[in-house]
XYZ file of C-alpha atoms in Angstrom:
468
model
C -26.309 -16.369 50.753
C -28.378 -19.401 51.678
C -31.829 -19.902 50.181
C -34.038 -16.972 51.210
C -36.981 -17.415 53.514
C -40.496 -17.870 52.207
C -43.222 -15.284 52.457
C -46.596 -16.896 53.330
C -45.333 -20.099 51.750
C -45.776 -18.760 48.239
C -43.045 -16.343 47.155
C -39.309 -16.367 47.889
C -37.905 -13.142 49.294
C -35.088 -11.516 47.324
C -32.501 -9.827 49.594
C -34.102 -11.258 52.726
C -32.302 -11.518 56.057
C -29.212 -13.759 55.957
C -28.832 -16.836 58.150
C -26.472 -16.263 61.066
C -23.619 -18.424 59.731
C -23.672 -16.696 56.353
C -23.812 -13.298 58.026
C -20.777 -14.126 60.192
C -18.786 -15.375 57.181
C -19.670 -12.261 55.224
C -18.582 -9.980 58.071
C -15.190 -11.718 58.261
C -14.698 -11.554 54.475
C -15.728 -7.916 54.442
C -13.132 -6.952 57.040
C -10.343 -8.509 54.971
C -11.598 -7.119 51.670
C -12.005 -3.630 53.160
C -8.321 -3.536 54.056
C -7.459 -5.110 50.710
C -9.548 -2.549 48.858
C -7.758 0.303 50.594
C -4.359 -1.235 49.794
C -5.459 -1.777 46.194
C -6.466 1.869 45.882
C -3.197 3.010 47.458
C -1.167 0.811 45.079
C -3.026 2.212 42.063
C -2.394 5.785 43.197
C 1.307 5.067 43.744
C 1.520 3.441 40.294
C -0.054 6.486 38.647
C 2.300 8.818 40.504
C 5.360 6.800 39.501
C 4.244 6.655 35.859
C 3.618 10.404 35.643
C 6.619 11.846 37.509
C 10.393 11.895 36.915
C 10.432 8.452 38.582
C 8.836 6.993 35.445
C 12.147 5.682 34.088
C 12.957 3.803 37.295
C 9.392 2.481 37.487
C 9.574 1.124 33.928
C 12.992 -0.424 34.549
C 11.683 -2.283 37.603
C 8.472 -3.331 35.854
C 10.366 -4.696 32.846
C 13.189 -6.376 34.787
C 13.310 -10.083 33.879
C 14.258 -12.977 36.115
C 13.510 -16.698 36.392
C 14.713 -19.955 34.792
C 14.825 -19.608 31.009
C 14.895 -23.402 30.534
C 11.405 -23.613 32.036
C 10.152 -20.652 29.981
C 9.804 -18.691 33.202
C 12.227 -15.850 32.544
C 9.461 -13.275 33.077
C 9.344 -9.579 33.801
C 8.342 -8.331 37.241
C 5.008 -7.210 35.786
C 4.423 -10.667 34.278
C 5.290 -12.392 37.553
C 2.675 -10.200 39.240
C 0.126 -10.885 36.483
C 0.691 -14.612 36.006
C 2.024 -15.529 39.439
C 0.553 -13.390 42.207
C -2.868 -13.158 40.581
C -3.038 -16.951 40.758
C -3.449 -16.517 44.525
C -6.358 -14.132 43.886
C -8.043 -16.619 41.559
C -7.373 -19.442 44.026
C -9.457 -17.566 46.597
C -12.066 -16.877 43.904
C -12.231 -20.620 43.233
C -12.803 -21.335 46.933
C -15.547 -18.691 47.070
C -17.242 -20.205 44.036
C -17.051 -23.716 45.510
C -18.492 -22.466 48.787
C -21.370 -20.723 47.001
C -22.104 -23.911 45.051
C -22.017 -26.157 48.134
C -23.393 -24.034 50.965
C -24.322 -20.634 49.630
C -26.721 -18.869 47.295
C -25.837 -20.995 44.264
C -26.734 -24.252 46.028
C -30.460 -23.890 45.372
C -31.283 -23.394 41.661
C -34.358 -21.305 42.496
C -32.459 -19.022 44.872
C -29.459 -18.900 42.543
C -31.469 -17.812 39.508
C -31.651 -14.129 40.404
C -27.979 -13.404 41.218
C -26.834 -15.601 38.315
C -29.100 -13.844 35.811
C -28.046 -10.465 37.228
C -24.369 -11.359 36.940
C -24.691 -12.772 33.420
C -26.635 -9.701 32.238
C -23.991 -7.587 33.978
C -21.370 -9.238 31.773
C -23.266 -9.403 28.487
C -24.573 -5.822 28.369
C -21.133 -4.151 28.879
C -19.634 -6.431 26.209
C -22.407 -5.517 23.774
C -21.897 -1.800 24.443
C -18.165 -2.159 23.815
C -18.653 -4.136 20.583
C -21.275 -1.700 19.306
C -18.997 1.286 19.841
C -15.890 -0.496 18.526
C -17.613 -1.708 15.352
C -19.390 1.585 14.792
C -16.195 3.583 15.246
C -13.863 1.232 13.414
C -12.086 0.236 16.621
C -10.467 -2.968 17.864
C -13.085 -5.441 19.117
C -10.552 -7.644 20.944
C -11.172 -5.738 24.172
C -14.849 -6.714 24.382
C -14.328 -8.538 27.689
C -12.567 -5.664 29.498
C -15.699 -4.045 31.025
C -17.291 -7.355 32.018
C -15.633 -7.967 35.397
C -16.391 -6.597 38.865
C -13.464 -6.100 41.242
C -14.583 -7.811 44.430
C -11.923 -6.291 46.720
C -12.453 -2.733 45.516
C -16.271 -2.985 45.417
C -16.580 -4.589 48.842
C -14.116 -2.050 50.237
C -16.249 0.831 48.934
C -19.399 -0.847 50.247
C -17.846 -1.373 53.675
C -16.731 2.263 53.934
C -19.710 4.054 52.374
C -22.510 1.554 52.942
C -22.093 0.968 56.675
C -25.820 1.397 57.296
C -26.940 -1.100 54.675
C -28.233 -4.565 55.649
C -25.931 -7.524 55.157
C -28.158 -9.070 52.461
C -27.064 -6.351 50.008
C -23.412 -7.113 50.719
C -24.062 -10.806 50.167
C -25.787 -10.039 46.853
C -22.714 -8.113 45.698
C -20.410 -10.932 46.825
C -22.447 -13.519 44.900
C -22.454 -11.277 41.833
C -18.684 -10.919 42.027
C -18.185 -14.675 42.436
C -20.233 -15.429 39.296
C -18.386 -12.568 37.565
C -15.073 -14.176 38.447
C -16.264 -17.487 37.013
C -17.179 -15.728 33.776
C -13.797 -13.991 33.668
C -12.013 -17.298 34.227
C -13.856 -18.964 31.337
C -13.253 -15.987 29.057
C -9.529 -15.853 29.852
C -9.144 -19.602 29.358
C -11.113 -19.746 26.083
C -10.468 -16.413 24.357
C -7.142 -15.159 25.723
C -5.045 -18.316 25.652
C -2.985 -19.109 22.558
C -0.556 -21.716 21.270
C -1.857 -24.533 23.472
C 0.657 -27.255 24.319
C -1.503 -30.298 25.000
C 1.404 -32.219 26.534
C 1.964 -29.544 29.202
C -1.797 -29.122 29.659
C -2.219 -32.870 30.125
C 0.572 -32.924 32.701
C -1.121 -30.015 34.525
C -4.397 -31.953 34.584
C -2.562 -34.969 36.053
C -1.094 -32.685 38.719
C -4.556 -31.329 39.505
C -5.848 -34.875 39.783
C -3.083 -35.712 42.264
C -3.932 -32.540 44.204
C -7.593 -33.615 44.423
C -6.710 -37.203 45.394
C -4.364 -36.204 48.219
C -6.746 -33.577 49.549
C -9.777 -35.861 49.643
C -7.720 -38.655 51.186
C -7.029 -36.356 54.111
C -3.325 -35.808 53.473
C -2.240 -32.674 55.336
C 0.814 -30.430 55.268
C 1.659 -27.286 53.336
C 4.985 -28.872 52.380
C 2.991 -31.323 50.213
C 0.582 -28.925 48.529
C 2.681 -25.798 48.009
C 5.365 -27.566 45.867
C 2.623 -29.453 44.010
C 0.715 -26.212 43.387
C 3.861 -24.549 42.017
C 4.453 -27.476 39.626
C 0.826 -27.365 38.440
C 1.067 -23.606 37.967
C 4.299 -23.961 35.953
C 2.794 -26.622 33.712
C -0.346 -24.546 33.157
C 1.811 -21.544 32.253
C 3.843 -23.649 29.822
C 0.666 -25.034 28.233
C -0.417 -21.643 26.899
C -3.559 -21.549 29.048
C -3.368 -18.542 31.346
C -1.651 -19.654 34.542
C -4.321 -18.167 36.832
C -6.689 -20.945 35.684
C -4.565 -23.333 37.797
C -5.416 -21.306 40.903
C -9.150 -21.475 40.198
C -9.015 -25.212 39.549
C -7.243 -25.926 42.833
C -9.667 -23.696 44.748
C -12.628 -25.587 43.291
C -11.111 -28.899 44.402
C -11.055 -28.055 48.107
C -13.654 -29.700 50.343
C -16.251 -27.284 51.716
C -18.163 -29.733 53.915
C -17.440 -30.309 57.610
C -16.715 -33.839 58.818
C -16.963 -35.249 62.331
C -14.371 -33.744 64.643
C -13.805 -30.677 62.433
C -14.646 -27.138 63.521
C -14.472 -25.890 59.938
C -14.015 -27.311 56.462
C -10.548 -27.394 54.836
C -11.710 -24.832 52.263
C -12.826 -22.411 54.978
C -9.579 -22.899 56.927
C -7.358 -22.413 53.872
C -9.369 -19.410 52.692
C -8.940 -17.846 56.136
C -5.163 -18.220 55.747
C -4.832 -17.237 52.086
C -7.416 -14.442 51.733
C -5.219 -11.880 53.570
C -2.309 -12.781 51.265
C -4.540 -12.290 48.235
C -6.189 -9.052 49.371
C -3.194 -7.588 51.158
C -0.299 -8.598 48.894
C -1.121 -10.279 45.574
C -3.749 -7.860 44.261
C -2.073 -4.619 45.434
C 1.308 -5.662 43.947
C -0.399 -6.529 40.660
C -2.109 -3.118 40.685
C 1.227 -1.435 41.406
C 2.697 -2.761 38.148
C -0.492 -2.816 36.039
C -2.114 0.538 36.822
C 0.929 2.684 36.027
C -0.195 4.410 32.833
C 0.834 7.852 31.649
C -2.086 10.245 32.078
C -2.057 13.493 30.129
C -4.632 15.822 28.671
C -4.351 14.027 25.352
C -4.669 10.606 26.959
C -7.803 11.630 28.870
C -9.276 13.042 25.667
C -8.688 9.674 23.999
C -10.525 7.940 26.829
C -13.734 9.761 25.908
C -13.264 9.881 22.140
C -11.701 6.615 20.976
C -14.229 3.787 20.416
C -12.289 1.188 22.427
C -11.800 3.353 25.508
C -15.267 4.883 25.365
C -16.642 1.357 25.149
C -14.772 0.426 28.327
C -15.959 3.502 30.269
C -19.598 3.221 29.192
C -19.497 -0.542 29.566
C -18.420 -0.265 33.193
C -20.575 2.690 34.156
C -23.780 2.180 32.135
C -23.523 -1.430 30.954
C -22.932 -2.924 34.384
C -25.728 -0.859 35.928
C -28.267 -1.720 33.244
C -27.248 -5.373 33.149
C -27.229 -6.109 36.886
C -30.309 -4.027 37.741
C -32.248 -5.098 34.653
C -31.411 -8.764 35.204
C -32.571 -8.598 38.835
C -35.786 -6.753 37.985
C -36.756 -9.008 35.082
C -36.035 -12.169 37.099
C -38.077 -10.917 40.055
C -40.861 -9.804 37.702
C -41.260 -13.140 35.948
C -40.494 -15.550 38.802
C -41.765 -16.029 42.346
C -38.947 -13.941 43.805
C -40.180 -10.913 45.745
C -38.018 -8.026 46.956
C -37.645 -7.756 50.722
C -40.347 -5.272 51.807
C -37.861 -3.437 54.020
C -35.722 -2.618 50.980
C -36.355 -0.823 47.696
C -35.216 -1.213 44.113
C -33.071 1.871 44.687
C -30.917 -0.364 46.919
C -30.445 -2.834 44.071
C -29.602 0.088 41.777
C -26.866 1.249 44.170
C -25.291 -2.225 44.177
C -25.612 -2.424 40.378
C -23.686 0.839 39.982
C -21.086 -0.438 42.442
C -20.622 -3.529 40.266
C -19.188 -1.184 37.630
C -15.908 -1.046 39.552
C -13.903 -3.294 37.269
C -10.286 -3.049 38.327
C -8.082 -6.094 38.838
C -9.522 -8.462 36.224
C -10.284 -5.614 33.789
C -6.649 -4.487 33.920
C -5.552 -8.082 33.370
C -7.807 -8.522 30.333
C -6.586 -5.161 28.947
C -3.047 -6.570 28.903
C -4.151 -9.888 27.391
C -6.429 -8.370 24.747
C -3.870 -5.880 23.452
C -0.665 -7.768 24.185
C 0.771 -6.696 20.801
C -0.181 -3.007 21.169
C 1.256 -1.457 24.332
C -0.189 1.965 23.525
C -3.731 0.675 23.160
C -3.303 -1.467 26.272
C -2.312 1.610 28.285
C -5.253 3.679 27.025
C -7.574 0.763 27.804
C -6.161 0.697 31.334
C -6.729 4.446 31.630
C -10.335 3.825 30.575
C -10.680 1.101 33.212
C -9.411 3.487 35.895
C -11.734 6.253 34.669
C -14.803 4.040 34.466
C -14.100 2.505 37.871
C -13.614 5.945 39.423
C -16.893 7.236 37.971
C -18.715 4.100 39.168
C -17.214 4.556 42.644
C -18.359 8.178 42.878
C -21.887 7.464 41.611
C -22.263 4.370 43.780
C -20.886 6.218 46.802
C -23.551 8.911 46.509
C -26.333 6.336 46.203
C -24.950 4.191 49.025
C -24.703 7.088 51.480
C -28.251 8.141 50.654
C -29.632 4.620 51.077
C -27.518 3.851 54.157
C -29.135 6.695 56.113
C -32.575 5.258 55.316
C -31.606 1.763 56.472
C -29.673 2.538 59.644
C -32.526 1.243 61.836
C -32.689 -2.006 59.847
C -28.999 -2.683 60.434
C -29.341 -1.758 64.131
C -32.131 -4.323 64.409
C -29.891 -6.960 62.795
C -27.106 -6.274 65.313
C -29.154 -5.849 68.521
C -28.043 -8.318 71.231
C -29.870 -7.509 74.464
C -29.032 -10.745 76.244
C -25.316 -10.335 75.469
C -24.741 -13.904 74.272
C -22.948 -12.834 71.093
C -25.846 -13.863 68.831
C -28.098 -11.093 67.444
C -31.565 -11.344 68.986
C -33.307 -11.422 65.629
C -31.785 -14.880 65.012
C -33.078 -16.261 68.318
C -36.707 -15.179 68.283
C -37.960 -18.709 67.584
C -35.793 -20.240 70.320
C -37.651 -20.913 73.637
C -34.385 -20.604 75.597
C -33.970 -17.093 74.218
C -37.346 -16.025 75.598
C -36.476 -17.511 79.000
C -33.177 -15.591 79.050
C -34.915 -12.389 77.998
C -37.590 -12.813 80.681
C -34.887 -13.326 83.308
C -32.968 -10.327 81.972
C -36.038 -8.086 82.077
C -36.885 -9.278 85.608
C -33.326 -8.523 86.732
C -33.552 -5.044 85.205
C -36.920 -4.435 86.895
C -35.523 -5.569 90.249
C -32.566 -3.244 89.829
C -34.898 -0.349 89.032
C -36.993 -1.109 92.145
C -33.861 -1.224 94.286
C -32.638 2.098 92.922
C -36.072 3.611 93.484
C -36.086 2.413 97.112
C -32.605 3.842 97.681
C -33.684 7.139 96.147
C -36.808 7.169 98.355
C -34.806 6.660 101.537
C -32.505 9.480 100.519
C -35.511 11.777 100.023
C -36.747 10.962 103.567
C -33.351 11.741 105.053
C -32.979 14.956 103.017
C -36.502 16.221 104.003
C -36.226 15.258 107.727
C -35.610 17.664 110.654
C -32.242 19.335 110.715
């Protein structure tokens, strides 16, 4: 979201109407993420079915099948290839989104960025505190403190697109910005807290590769045959260094240029994101979910979810912690700064988005595996807690979104109205003199057509009432 408009020159408007370019970008991203969210959900359901039916043995054999060059330390299982390899594509797109927000979006202006950043940070800190409090109080394992911190952008945007169709685009943009900052937090946490046995030689070589990637890109060198092999080498070196390999994807995404030069219709980052986002949302994330979400669910396992301190911390962290953190951060920031909520919206709308932010799926599942890498049983119960918390957040958010969407249907209709048929919503052209000329001509043409139809109808009446 670009910096919000001013109200009477004094207070900035929180969740105000988006500029046209931002609104168009958001609509395109939403279409891709909606499909990706549905595929992600389908993959999770299939994984649960496979893990809880007679097909469990085959599923485990496939998930644990190893392949890859042993000499390069890349003889990984299928599940690890999905976690360390395919998810790199997801984090690459996340890096591009973050760069775009920093250069041209909500995070460009420190004043405009304060509210979503504070909301996102509070939405990470509060769930972690809830988890730690329950884990320490119940004698549990505190290593999973970061599991409930992340928001799944594909899943959340998919739910918002399906259930929040009547909501204005500014709410969608707020959720997207939250998720982008969330992803940044997850990246830092994974790199700092869930990387071990760092090889500085491999890490240094990866940094050199990233430097070469940046140099070639900003010198205007083009061609996938240059960057794809280089990206694979950088990824391999990052994996060998002990730093989680997905960090390489984020770093390369952040290096892409987001500005448009003379003769360009779009920036390289926007063009590459347009090509890669469908691969991320439609392939990388669903395949990861297929091999990560397959946990055995039984009556005993579900009881553990609500009784064990680690799993209860995950569920409450996602459902209550995210809601309190995101909503509380937004309210406090608006209360003590010059940000003012859009008068056409209500704090109940922010609450609905805050509950939706509790859908922590992809990154939460990843951190569950990293946090409890030496305890497969605890990792599986943590994943079950992630699925439970995300499901509860989806249901609660869905109810709120449907309720609020009905109230805001007219606001969205006003955003999309295009009477002159030029492809640009009228609300974005109201200050354009050419728009008023086109509208005047359109109204005159409609009036002339009405007069003509009235004259035709009058002549017909004369003929019908005349002598037989």
